[in-house]
Amino acid sequence: MRPLFLLAFLLPLLVLAEPQQRVLVVSFQSLGVEPAVMERVGDGLRTQSTAATWKALDAAETQRVLRAATMCGEDLECLATLGQRADARWVLAWGFGKIGSSFLFTALLVETPTSAKLATFTEKLPSIPDDAGPLAQRAVATLFKDVKRPVVLEPPPPPPVPERRFVTPTIVSASVAGVATIATTILGVMAATHYPRLVNALSADRPALDRTQRLYNLSADLSLGVAIASGVTALVLFLLGAPAEAP
């Protein structure tokens, strides 16, 4: 039964799990903008893409296709080919250039399998922002606005572990059985040690020694009975308290 139960637990994950959908974030243009700024904006776009459920390729993976992206420009088929080589579902291509005294940021989202342009984003800035996060957040929110989010499945919680019953009574019974067994052993040794004295005693001392012998024997028998009864009780409680196996 247990293997079937584990199979039923794992089957939803096997059926519904999807490969993670990745985004290639590359720049195709940088006119009059420092490389440090381009790197900061690119990192912001990757961070925001990942925060929005999609998985952006890291900077090291992106660097391998950066020169090719510059040669592609805004050619959709060329960008889609880069996405296919990088095993990405989408390509977020962007450019940042200086126009007069202001700066123009443009970005577009290309679906890799179809080479289709899904959305564009353009924003004119009076200066280069110190924090690229807000700009990247606006761009990602606009570009992925109409893109169906990938299903991110959380694994179902593990089945509850059934608790054992009669734990305390079982422990108490087992403890009593252990103590009674020790007492039986001690009393048995005392009775065996005392018996030779009873055999070799004088007639005047025999009654007292006989009473002592009977006391030892009776005490040992009672302790043995308690040990057996407690041991059996502990065993029964242990068996009855076992949790039922899941069907």
Short mmCIF file of C-alpha atoms in Angstrom, two decimals:
data_model
loop_
_atom_site.label_atom_id
_atom_site.label_comp_id
_atom_site.label_asym_id
_atom_site.label_seq_id
_atom_site.Cartn_x
_atom_site.Cartn_y
_atom_site.Cartn_z
CA MET A 1 0.00 0.00 0.00
CA ARG A 2 2.78 2.44 0.84
CA PRO A 3 4.34 2.49 -2.68
CA LEU A 4 0.90 3.26 -4.16
CA PHE A 5 0.46 6.03 -1.64
CA LEU A 6 3.82 7.60 -2.57
CA LEU A 7 2.97 7.33 -6.28
CA ALA A 8 -0.30 9.16 -5.72
CA PHE A 9 1.61 11.84 -3.81
CA LEU A 10 4.18 12.42 -6.58
CA LEU A 11 1.92 12.02 -9.64
CA PRO A 12 0.62 15.64 -9.65
CA LEU A 13 4.19 16.92 -9.78
CA LEU A 14 5.09 14.64 -12.67
CA VAL A 15 2.04 15.62 -14.69
CA LEU A 16 1.86 19.36 -14.04
CA ALA A 17 5.53 20.38 -13.78
CA GLU A 18 6.75 22.67 -16.53
CA PRO A 19 10.30 23.59 -17.54
CA GLN A 20 11.27 26.99 -16.24
CA GLN A 21 10.70 29.73 -18.85
CA ARG A 22 13.83 31.80 -19.34
CA VAL A 23 14.45 35.32 -20.59
CA LEU A 24 17.56 36.49 -22.42
CA VAL A 25 18.20 40.16 -21.58
CA VAL A 26 20.62 41.78 -24.06
CA SER A 27 21.42 45.30 -25.16
CA PHE A 28 21.58 46.09 -28.86
CA GLN A 29 22.55 49.77 -28.70
CA SER A 30 24.48 52.17 -26.46
CA LEU A 31 25.09 55.65 -27.84
CA GLY A 32 26.87 58.10 -25.56
CA VAL A 33 26.21 55.99 -22.45
CA GLU A 34 29.01 54.69 -20.26
CA PRO A 35 29.50 50.89 -20.10
CA ALA A 36 29.00 51.01 -16.31
CA VAL A 37 25.55 52.50 -16.84
CA MET A 38 24.66 49.87 -19.42
CA GLU A 39 25.77 47.13 -17.04
CA ARG A 40 23.71 48.65 -14.20
CA VAL A 41 20.58 48.86 -16.36
CA GLY A 42 21.08 45.31 -17.67
CA ASP A 43 21.39 43.97 -14.13
CA GLY A 44 18.22 45.82 -13.18
CA LEU A 45 16.27 44.30 -16.08
CA ARG A 46 17.48 40.80 -15.22
CA THR A 47 16.57 41.30 -11.56
CA GLN A 48 13.08 42.59 -12.37
CA SER A 49 12.45 39.80 -14.89
CA THR A 50 13.33 37.16 -12.33
CA ALA A 51 11.26 38.91 -9.65
CA ALA A 52 8.26 38.81 -11.99
CA THR A 53 8.31 34.98 -12.05
CA TRP A 54 10.42 34.50 -15.20
CA LYS A 55 14.02 33.35 -14.98
CA ALA A 56 16.51 35.75 -16.56
CA LEU A 57 19.82 34.33 -17.78
CA ASP A 58 22.67 35.58 -15.62
CA ALA A 59 25.27 38.12 -16.76
CA ALA A 60 27.85 35.46 -17.64
CA GLU A 61 25.46 33.66 -20.01
CA THR A 62 24.37 36.97 -21.51
CA GLN A 63 27.94 38.12 -22.13
CA ARG A 64 28.50 35.25 -24.56
CA VAL A 65 25.86 36.60 -26.95
CA LEU A 66 26.30 40.32 -26.31
CA ARG A 67 28.35 41.06 -29.45
CA ALA A 68 25.91 39.13 -31.63
CA ALA A 69 23.02 41.11 -30.11
CA THR A 70 24.75 44.35 -31.05
CA MET A 71 25.00 43.12 -34.63
CA CYS A 72 21.33 42.08 -34.60
CA GLY A 73 20.06 45.50 -33.60
CA GLU A 74 16.27 45.32 -33.62
CA ASP A 75 16.05 42.52 -36.18
CA LEU A 76 13.47 40.15 -34.71
CA GLU A 77 14.59 36.95 -36.40
CA CYS A 78 18.20 37.57 -35.43
CA LEU A 79 17.24 38.18 -31.80
CA ALA A 80 15.03 35.10 -31.79
CA THR A 81 17.95 33.02 -33.04
CA LEU A 82 20.03 34.27 -30.12
CA GLY A 83 17.23 33.26 -27.78
CA GLN A 84 17.10 29.78 -29.27
CA ARG A 85 20.84 29.34 -28.83
CA ALA A 86 20.55 30.44 -25.21
CA ASP A 87 17.55 28.13 -24.61
CA ALA A 88 15.41 31.15 -23.72
CA ARG A 89 11.66 31.46 -24.21
CA TRP A 90 11.84 35.24 -24.74
CA VAL A 91 14.44 37.86 -25.63
CA LEU A 92 14.26 41.23 -23.91
CA ALA A 93 16.38 43.45 -26.15
CA TRP A 94 17.04 47.04 -25.13
CA GLY A 95 19.02 50.12 -26.08
CA PHE A 96 20.07 53.28 -24.27
CA GLY A 97 21.32 56.33 -26.13
CA LYS A 98 21.91 60.03 -25.69
CA ILE A 99 19.88 62.36 -27.87
CA GLY A 100 20.89 65.98 -27.38
CA SER A 101 20.71 66.72 -23.67
CA SER A 102 18.34 63.84 -22.86
CA PHE A 103 18.49 60.06 -22.99
CA LEU A 104 16.18 57.60 -24.75
CA PHE A 105 15.59 54.12 -23.39
CA THR A 106 13.91 51.59 -25.70
CA ALA A 107 13.14 47.93 -25.17
CA LEU A 108 11.26 45.20 -26.99
CA LEU A 109 10.17 41.68 -26.15
CA VAL A 110 10.60 38.94 -28.76
CA GLU A 111 9.07 35.48 -28.52
CA THR A 112 11.79 33.03 -29.49
CA PRO A 113 9.75 30.25 -31.18
CA THR A 114 7.79 32.62 -33.44
CA SER A 115 10.22 35.57 -33.80
CA ALA A 116 7.22 37.77 -33.00
CA LYS A 117 7.55 41.14 -31.27
CA LEU A 118 5.14 40.97 -28.33
CA ALA A 119 5.56 44.46 -26.86
CA THR A 120 7.72 47.58 -26.87
CA PHE A 121 8.67 50.13 -24.23
CA THR A 122 10.09 53.60 -24.77
CA GLU A 123 10.90 56.27 -22.21
CA LYS A 124 12.71 59.58 -22.55
CA LEU A 125 14.82 60.56 -19.55
CA PRO A 126 16.31 63.97 -18.75
CA SER A 127 19.35 62.30 -17.18
CA ILE A 128 20.79 58.92 -16.36
CA PRO A 129 19.11 57.63 -13.20
CA ASP A 130 21.37 56.67 -10.30
CA ASP A 131 19.06 53.76 -9.50
CA ALA A 132 18.10 51.68 -12.54
CA GLY A 133 15.56 49.65 -10.56
CA PRO A 134 12.45 51.82 -11.14
CA LEU A 135 13.16 52.13 -14.88
CA ALA A 136 13.71 48.38 -15.19
CA GLN A 137 10.56 47.68 -13.23
CA ARG A 138 8.43 49.88 -15.51
CA ALA A 139 9.95 48.31 -18.62
CA VAL A 140 9.43 44.71 -17.47
CA ALA A 141 5.88 45.42 -16.28
CA THR A 142 4.99 46.89 -19.68
CA LEU A 143 6.73 44.28 -21.82
CA PHE A 144 5.31 41.28 -19.97
CA LYS A 145 1.90 42.79 -19.31
CA ASP A 146 0.06 40.52 -21.76
CA VAL A 147 2.38 37.50 -21.48
CA LYS A 148 0.87 34.51 -19.75
CA ARG A 149 2.77 33.84 -16.60
CA PRO A 150 4.34 30.40 -16.25
CA VAL A 151 2.69 28.09 -13.79
CA VAL A 152 4.88 27.83 -10.71
CA LEU A 153 3.78 24.80 -8.75
CA GLU A 154 4.42 24.44 -5.09
CA PRO A 155 4.88 20.83 -4.05
CA PRO A 156 1.96 19.60 -1.97
CA PRO A 157 2.68 19.33 1.74
CA PRO A 158 3.80 15.92 2.90
CA PRO A 159 1.04 13.75 4.32
CA PRO A 160 0.65 14.04 8.09
CA VAL A 161 2.48 11.42 10.07
CA PRO A 162 -0.05 9.54 12.23
CA GLU A 163 0.78 9.68 15.90
CA ARG A 164 1.26 6.64 18.09
CA ARG A 165 -1.33 6.15 20.82
CA PHE A 166 -0.92 4.98 24.42
CA VAL A 167 2.66 6.24 24.54
CA THR A 168 2.66 7.18 28.24
CA PRO A 169 0.89 4.01 29.51
CA THR A 170 3.26 1.89 27.43
CA ILE A 171 6.32 3.57 28.91
CA VAL A 172 4.94 3.27 32.44
CA SER A 173 4.11 -0.43 32.00
CA ALA A 174 7.52 -1.18 30.53
CA SER A 175 9.23 0.71 33.37
CA VAL A 176 7.25 -1.22 36.01
CA ALA A 177 8.13 -4.48 34.26
CA GLY A 178 11.82 -3.56 34.33
CA VAL A 179 11.80 -2.60 38.02
CA ALA A 180 9.84 -5.74 38.94
CA THR A 181 12.29 -7.93 37.01
CA ILE A 182 15.23 -6.44 38.92
CA ALA A 183 13.39 -6.91 42.22
CA THR A 184 12.59 -10.52 41.32
CA THR A 185 16.26 -11.21 40.61
CA ILE A 186 17.38 -9.66 43.91
CA LEU A 187 14.75 -11.48 45.96
CA GLY A 188 15.53 -14.74 44.18
CA VAL A 189 19.22 -14.39 45.08
CA MET A 190 18.31 -13.58 48.69
CA ALA A 191 15.98 -16.61 48.90
CA ALA A 192 18.62 -18.91 47.41
CA THR A 193 21.26 -17.56 49.79
CA HIS A 194 18.99 -17.91 52.81
CA TYR A 195 17.81 -21.47 52.08
CA PRO A 196 21.02 -23.27 53.27
CA ARG A 197 20.64 -21.57 56.63
CA LEU A 198 17.12 -22.98 56.91
CA VAL A 199 18.29 -26.51 56.12
CA ASN A 200 21.09 -26.48 58.68
CA ALA A 201 19.26 -24.50 61.39
CA LEU A 202 18.60 -25.76 64.91
CA SER A 203 15.05 -26.62 65.87
CA ALA A 204 14.73 -23.50 67.99
CA ASP A 205 15.79 -21.18 65.14
CA ARG A 206 13.86 -22.94 62.38
CA PRO A 207 10.46 -21.16 62.81
CA ALA A 208 11.98 -17.68 62.40
CA LEU A 209 14.16 -18.75 59.51
CA ASP A 210 11.21 -20.50 57.88
CA ARG A 211 9.11 -17.33 58.03
CA THR A 212 11.94 -15.36 56.47
CA GLN A 213 12.34 -17.95 53.71
CA ARG A 214 8.63 -17.89 52.92
CA LEU A 215 8.72 -14.08 52.84
CA TYR A 216 11.57 -14.13 50.33
CA ASN A 217 9.84 -16.73 48.18
CA LEU A 218 6.49 -14.95 48.28
CA SER A 219 8.05 -11.58 47.48
CA ALA A 220 9.99 -13.04 44.58
CA ASP A 221 6.83 -14.71 43.23
CA LEU A 222 4.84 -11.48 43.53
CA SER A 223 7.59 -9.48 41.80
CA LEU A 224 7.74 -12.07 39.04
CA GLY A 225 3.98 -11.86 38.58
CA VAL A 226 4.11 -8.06 38.43
CA ALA A 227 6.97 -8.21 35.91
CA ILE A 228 5.07 -10.62 33.66
CA ALA A 229 1.79 -8.73 33.89
CA SER A 230 3.47 -5.35 33.25
CA GLY A 231 5.50 -6.73 30.38
CA VAL A 232 2.44 -8.23 28.71
CA THR A 233 0.52 -4.98 29.27
CA ALA A 234 3.34 -2.93 27.71
CA LEU A 235 3.45 -5.26 24.69
CA VAL A 236 -0.32 -5.09 24.16
CA LEU A 237 -0.35 -1.30 24.47
CA PHE A 238 2.58 -1.05 22.04
CA LEU A 239 0.74 -3.13 19.45
CA LEU A 240 -2.58 -1.35 19.93
CA GLY A 241 -0.98 2.08 19.83
CA ALA A 242 0.74 1.60 16.47
CA PRO A 243 -0.56 4.13 13.88
CA ALA A 244 -2.70 2.70 11.15
CA GLU A 245 -0.94 2.42 7.76
CA ALA A 246 -2.33 4.69 5.07
CA PRO A 247 -4.41 2.76 2.54
#
